């Protein structure tokens, strides 16, 4: 089965074609980072308009890359949530219309399920069951995964997601949007231990997260210690260490609670090299394994949507002719496969 996947949940337009036998055949991505940089964050109306301009040309480019035409596509998958309602409607409308015109089934895909399953696109995919850490600009969640659609939420952020905290702290340090990757790069020049940030909610039981306080702690530290380049790097290092340590502590607790030996990290922040190294060391000591997608598949992309859609289409899941999206869509609401 060849599935066309369309991702338009926020500020990246992704289109890919996945073949259940041959693997990924094409992957096209357009990022709106430059469009939103002047505003310091995503402007929903601008994002929607840009998706309108880019989605169809990217579909045409993906078909060319794969050497296919519309008659070779067996199904269409599109992100239906969570995300920005206007942006989601662009991909859902295009995807559902194409499926109707091509007389193939369509399936609405959960954006976070796409992220969760993205490591399945790699040569060494994880086996069920595993603990998944979904960590991005909008979500920080720990999930027990025993199969596709068999998800149990173990813990989540009660305020800012980890990626959001990265971006907000980067802004305090005067870095451009999106600031998370720039903060991590700055942290590489930082001195370990000059500043020590708290590890929030690790001094109590439970698997929930809280990162808004770290942003406030960073703001106070910047105000009290100045903003020369080395001090900024040292603060960035302390902030990143605090987030990474907190995520690792909670992952260890989740693994202890479930008894699982495999850990999957997914979402934009999973591309962070410090986080990957920390979790790899932890899992090596535990005699377990950690899995993640290549960096290009950590951020929003069409490949993960095409793959997740293919899995569900093969099991007979499909959308009706109505076009609907869910800006808020709990992962636990998905039916099992």
Coordinates of C-alpha atoms in Angstrom, one line a residue:
X1 CA 0.0 0.0 0.0
X2 CA 1.3 3.4 -1.0
X3 CA 0.1 6.2 1.3
X4 CA 0.4 10.0 0.8
X5 CA 0.9 11.8 4.1
X6 CA 0.1 15.5 4.7
X7 CA 1.2 17.4 7.8
X8 CA 0.0 21.0 8.4
X9 CA -0.5 21.2 12.1
X10 CA 1.6 24.3 12.8
X11 CA 4.4 26.0 11.0
X12 CA 5.8 23.3 8.7
X13 CA 4.2 21.9 5.6
X14 CA 5.2 18.2 5.2
X15 CA 4.3 15.8 2.4
X16 CA 5.6 12.2 2.1
X17 CA 4.8 8.9 0.4
X18 CA 5.2 5.7 2.3
X19 CA 5.1 2.2 0.8
X20 CA 4.3 -0.6 3.2
X21 CA 6.7 -2.9 1.3
X22 CA 9.4 -0.5 0.0
X23 CA 9.4 2.0 2.8
X24 CA 9.7 5.8 2.4
X25 CA 9.6 6.8 -1.3
X26 CA 9.5 10.6 -1.0
X27 CA 9.6 13.3 1.7
X28 CA 9.1 17.0 1.1
X29 CA 9.2 19.6 3.8
X30 CA 8.8 23.4 3.8
X31 CA 9.5 25.3 7.0
X32 CA 7.9 28.6 7.9
X33 CA 10.6 29.7 10.4
X34 CA 11.6 32.7 8.4
X35 CA 8.0 33.8 8.0
X36 CA 7.3 33.9 11.7
X37 CA 10.8 34.9 13.0
X38 CA 10.0 38.7 12.9
X39 CA 7.1 38.1 15.2
X40 CA 9.0 35.9 17.7
X41 CA 6.5 33.0 17.4
X42 CA 3.9 31.4 15.1
X43 CA 1.2 33.7 13.8
X44 CA -1.7 31.3 13.1
X45 CA -3.3 33.2 10.2
X46 CA 0.0 33.5 8.4
X47 CA 0.7 29.8 9.0
X48 CA -2.6 28.8 7.4
X49 CA -2.1 31.0 4.4
X50 CA 1.3 29.6 3.8
X51 CA 0.0 26.1 4.0
X52 CA -2.5 27.0 1.3
X53 CA 0.3 28.1 -1.0
X54 CA 2.7 25.2 -0.3
X55 CA 0.7 22.0 0.2
X56 CA -0.3 21.2 -3.4
X57 CA 3.1 22.1 -4.9
X58 CA 4.8 19.8 -2.3
X59 CA 2.4 17.0 -3.2
X60 CA 3.3 17.4 -6.9
X61 CA 7.0 17.4 -5.9
X62 CA 6.6 14.2 -3.8
X63 CA 4.9 12.4 -6.6
X64 CA 7.8 13.4 -9.0
X65 CA 10.4 12.3 -6.5
X66 CA 8.8 8.9 -6.1
X67 CA 8.2 8.5 -9.9
X68 CA 4.5 8.0 -9.3
X69 CA 1.3 9.5 -10.5
X70 CA -2.1 9.8 -8.8
X71 CA -3.2 6.4 -9.9
X72 CA -0.3 4.8 -7.9
X73 CA -1.6 6.1 -4.5
X74 CA -3.7 3.7 -2.4
X75 CA -4.6 6.0 0.4
X76 CA -4.2 9.5 1.8
X77 CA -3.4 10.4 5.5
X78 CA -3.6 13.9 6.9
X79 CA -3.0 15.4 10.3
X80 CA -6.4 16.2 12.0
X81 CA -5.0 17.3 15.3
X82 CA -3.9 18.5 17.7
X83 CA -2.6 21.8 16.3
X84 CA -3.8 25.2 15.0
X85 CA -7.3 24.9 13.7
X86 CA -6.8 26.9 10.5
X87 CA -3.6 25.1 9.6
X88 CA -5.1 21.7 10.3
X89 CA -8.1 22.5 8.1
X90 CA -5.8 23.2 5.1
X91 CA -4.2 19.7 5.2
X92 CA -7.5 18.0 6.0
X93 CA -9.4 19.7 3.2
X94 CA -6.7 19.0 0.6
X95 CA -6.2 15.4 1.8
X96 CA -9.9 14.5 2.0
X97 CA -10.6 16.1 -1.4
X98 CA -7.7 14.3 -3.1
X99 CA -8.8 11.0 -1.6
X100 CA -12.3 11.6 -3.0
X101 CA -11.1 12.6 -6.4
X102 CA -8.7 9.6 -6.6
X103 CA -11.3 7.2 -5.2
X104 CA -9.0 6.0 -2.4
X105 CA -9.6 5.9 1.4
X106 CA -8.5 8.7 3.6
X107 CA -7.6 8.6 7.3
X108 CA -7.3 11.3 9.9
X109 CA -4.0 11.0 11.8
X110 CA -3.2 12.1 15.4
X111 CA -0.2 14.4 15.2
X112 CA 1.4 13.0 18.4
X113 CA 0.8 9.4 17.3
X114 CA 2.8 10.3 14.2
X115 CA 5.7 11.5 16.4
X116 CA 5.4 8.4 18.6
X117 CA 5.7 6.1 15.7
X118 CA 8.4 8.0 13.8
X119 CA 11.2 5.8 15.1
X120 CA 9.5 2.9 13.3
X121 CA 10.8 4.5 10.1
X122 CA 14.4 3.7 11.1
X123 CA 16.4 0.5 10.4
X124 CA 16.3 -0.6 14.0
X125 CA 12.7 0.1 15.1
X126 CA 11.5 -0.5 18.7
X127 CA 9.3 -3.4 19.6
X128 CA 6.3 -3.2 21.9
X129 CA 6.0 -2.6 24.7
X130 CA 7.9 0.5 25.6
X131 CA 7.8 3.8 27.5
X132 CA 7.5 6.8 25.2
X133 CA 8.7 10.3 26.0
X134 CA 6.9 12.7 23.7
X135 CA 8.7 16.0 24.1
X136 CA 8.1 19.0 21.9
X137 CA 7.1 22.7 21.9
X138 CA 3.5 21.8 22.7
X139 CA 3.7 18.5 24.6
X140 CA 5.8 16.8 27.3
X141 CA 4.2 13.4 28.1
X142 CA 5.3 10.0 29.3
X143 CA 3.2 7.2 27.8
X144 CA 3.0 3.4 28.3
X145 CA 2.8 1.9 24.8
X146 CA 1.8 -1.7 24.4
X147 CA 0.7 -1.5 20.7
X148 CA -0.5 1.0 18.1
X149 CA -3.4 2.8 19.7
X150 CA -2.8 1.2 23.1
X151 CA -1.6 4.2 25.0
X152 CA -1.7 4.9 28.7
X153 CA -0.8 8.4 29.8
X154 CA 1.6 8.2 32.8
X155 CA 2.5 11.8 33.2
X156 CA 2.5 15.2 31.5
X157 CA 3.5 18.8 31.9
X158 CA 1.1 20.8 34.1
X159 CA 2.2 24.1 32.5
X160 CA 4.9 24.8 29.8
X161 CA 6.1 22.0 27.7
X162 CA 9.9 21.4 27.6
X163 CA 10.3 22.8 24.1
X164 CA 8.2 25.9 25.0
X165 CA 10.4 26.5 28.1
X166 CA 13.5 26.2 25.8
X167 CA 12.1 28.8 23.4
X168 CA 11.0 31.2 26.1
X169 CA 14.4 31.0 27.9
X170 CA 16.2 31.5 24.6
X171 CA 14.2 34.7 24.1
X172 CA 15.3 35.9 27.6
X173 CA 18.9 35.3 26.4
X174 CA 18.2 37.5 23.3
X175 CA 18.2 34.6 20.8
X176 CA 16.1 34.5 17.7
X177 CA 13.0 32.4 17.1
X178 CA 12.9 29.4 17.3
X179 CA 15.4 29.7 20.1
X180 CA 15.5 26.1 21.5
X181 CA 18.2 24.8 19.1
X182 CA 20.2 28.1 19.4
X183 CA 20.1 27.8 23.2
X184 CA 21.5 24.2 23.0
X185 CA 24.3 25.4 20.8
X186 CA 25.1 28.2 23.2
X187 CA 25.1 25.8 26.1
X188 CA 28.0 23.9 24.5
X189 CA 30.3 26.8 25.4
X190 CA 28.9 27.0 29.0
X191 CA 30.7 26.1 32.1
X192 CA 29.2 23.2 34.0
X193 CA 28.3 24.0 37.6
X194 CA 28.7 27.8 37.6
X195 CA 24.9 28.0 37.9
X196 CA 22.6 25.3 39.3
X197 CA 19.0 25.3 38.4
X198 CA 16.3 23.3 40.2
X199 CA 15.0 20.0 38.9
X200 CA 11.3 20.7 39.2
X201 CA 8.9 18.1 40.7
X202 CA 11.7 15.5 41.1
X203 CA 11.6 15.8 44.9
X204 CA 8.1 14.3 45.1
X205 CA 6.4 11.1 43.7
X206 CA 4.8 11.1 40.4
X207 CA 5.5 11.5 36.7
X208 CA 4.2 14.9 35.9
X209 CA 6.4 17.8 34.7
X210 CA 6.6 21.5 35.4
X211 CA 8.9 23.8 33.4
X212 CA 7.5 27.3 33.8
X213 CA 9.4 27.9 37.0
X214 CA 12.7 27.2 35.2
X215 CA 12.0 30.1 32.9
X216 CA 11.4 32.4 35.9
X217 CA 14.6 31.1 37.5
X218 CA 16.5 31.8 34.3
X219 CA 15.1 35.4 34.1
X220 CA 16.2 36.1 37.7
X221 CA 19.6 34.6 37.1
X222 CA 20.1 36.8 34.0
X223 CA 19.0 39.9 35.8
X224 CA 21.3 39.3 38.7
X225 CA 24.4 38.2 36.8
X226 CA 24.5 40.3 33.7
X227 CA 24.5 39.2 30.1
X228 CA 28.1 39.0 28.9
X229 CA 28.6 36.1 26.4
X230 CA 30.2 33.7 28.8
X231 CA 27.5 34.3 31.5
X232 CA 24.8 33.7 28.9
X233 CA 26.5 30.4 27.8
X234 CA 26.8 29.3 31.5
X235 CA 23.1 30.1 32.1
X236 CA 22.1 28.2 28.9
X237 CA 24.2 25.2 30.1
X238 CA 22.6 25.2 33.5
X239 CA 19.1 25.5 32.0
X240 CA 19.6 22.7 29.5
X241 CA 21.2 20.4 32.2
X242 CA 18.2 21.0 34.5
X243 CA 15.6 20.1 31.7
X244 CA 17.6 17.1 30.6
X245 CA 18.1 15.8 34.1
X246 CA 14.4 16.3 34.9
X247 CA 13.3 14.3 31.8
X248 CA 15.8 11.5 32.6
X249 CA 14.7 11.2 36.2
X250 CA 11.0 10.9 35.2
X251 CA 11.9 8.4 32.4
X252 CA 13.7 6.3 34.9
X253 CA 10.6 6.3 37.2
X254 CA 8.3 5.4 34.3
X255 CA 10.5 2.5 33.4
X256 CA 10.6 1.3 37.0
X257 CA 6.8 1.6 37.2
X258 CA 6.1 -0.3 34.0
X259 CA 9.0 -2.8 34.1
X260 CA 9.6 -2.1 30.4
X261 CA 13.2 -2.3 29.1
X262 CA 12.7 -0.1 26.0
X263 CA 12.5 3.7 25.9
X264 CA 11.4 5.8 22.9
X265 CA 11.9 9.6 22.7
X266 CA 10.1 11.5 20.0
X267 CA 9.1 15.1 19.1
X268 CA 11.2 18.1 18.3
X269 CA 13.2 18.2 21.6
X270 CA 14.2 14.6 21.1
X271 CA 16.8 15.9 18.6
X272 CA 18.7 17.5 21.5
X273 CA 22.0 15.8 21.6
X274 CA 22.5 16.3 25.4
X275 CA 19.2 14.6 26.0
X276 CA 20.0 11.7 23.7
X277 CA 23.4 11.2 25.4
X278 CA 21.9 11.3 28.9
X279 CA 19.2 8.8 28.1
X280 CA 21.5 6.5 26.2
X281 CA 23.8 6.4 29.2
X282 CA 20.9 5.7 31.5
X283 CA 19.5 2.9 29.4
X284 CA 23.0 1.3 29.0
X285 CA 23.3 1.2 32.8
X286 CA 19.9 -0.4 33.0
X287 CA 20.6 -3.0 30.3
X288 CA 17.8 -1.6 28.2
X289 CA 17.6 0.2 24.8
X290 CA 16.6 3.7 23.7
X291 CA 15.2 4.5 20.3
X292 CA 14.6 7.8 18.5
X293 CA 14.1 9.0 14.9
X294 CA 16.7 10.7 12.8
X295 CA 16.7 14.5 13.5
X296 CA 14.8 15.3 10.3
X297 CA 11.9 13.1 11.6
X298 CA 11.9 14.6 15.1
X299 CA 10.3 17.9 14.0
X300 CA 7.0 17.9 12.2
X301 CA 7.1 16.1 8.9
X302 CA 4.9 14.2 6.4
X303 CA 6.8 10.9 6.7
X304 CA 5.5 10.2 10.2
X305 CA 1.9 11.0 9.1
X306 CA 2.2 8.8 6.0
X307 CA 3.5 5.9 8.2
X308 CA 0.9 6.3 10.9
X309 CA -1.8 6.5 8.3
X310 CA -0.6 3.4 6.5
X311 CA -0.7 1.4 9.7
X312 CA -4.3 2.4 10.4
X313 CA -5.4 2.1 6.8
X314 CA -4.1 -1.4 6.6
X315 CA -6.3 -2.3 9.6
X316 CA -9.4 -0.8 7.9
X317 CA -9.6 2.6 9.7
X318 CA -10.7 5.4 7.4
X319 CA -12.5 8.8 7.5
X320 CA -15.9 9.5 6.2
X321 CA -16.6 12.3 3.7
X322 CA -16.8 15.0 6.3
X323 CA -13.9 17.3 6.9
X324 CA -13.2 17.8 10.7
X325 CA -10.2 18.6 12.8
X326 CA -9.5 18.4 16.5
X327 CA -7.2 21.2 17.8
X328 CA -7.3 19.4 21.1
X329 CA -7.2 15.7 20.9
X330 CA -6.1 13.4 23.7
X331 CA -3.9 10.6 22.5
X332 CA -5.8 8.2 24.8
X333 CA -8.9 8.7 22.6
X334 CA -7.4 6.8 19.7
X335 CA -8.8 3.3 19.2
X336 CA -6.3 0.4 19.3
X337 CA -5.1 -1.4 16.1

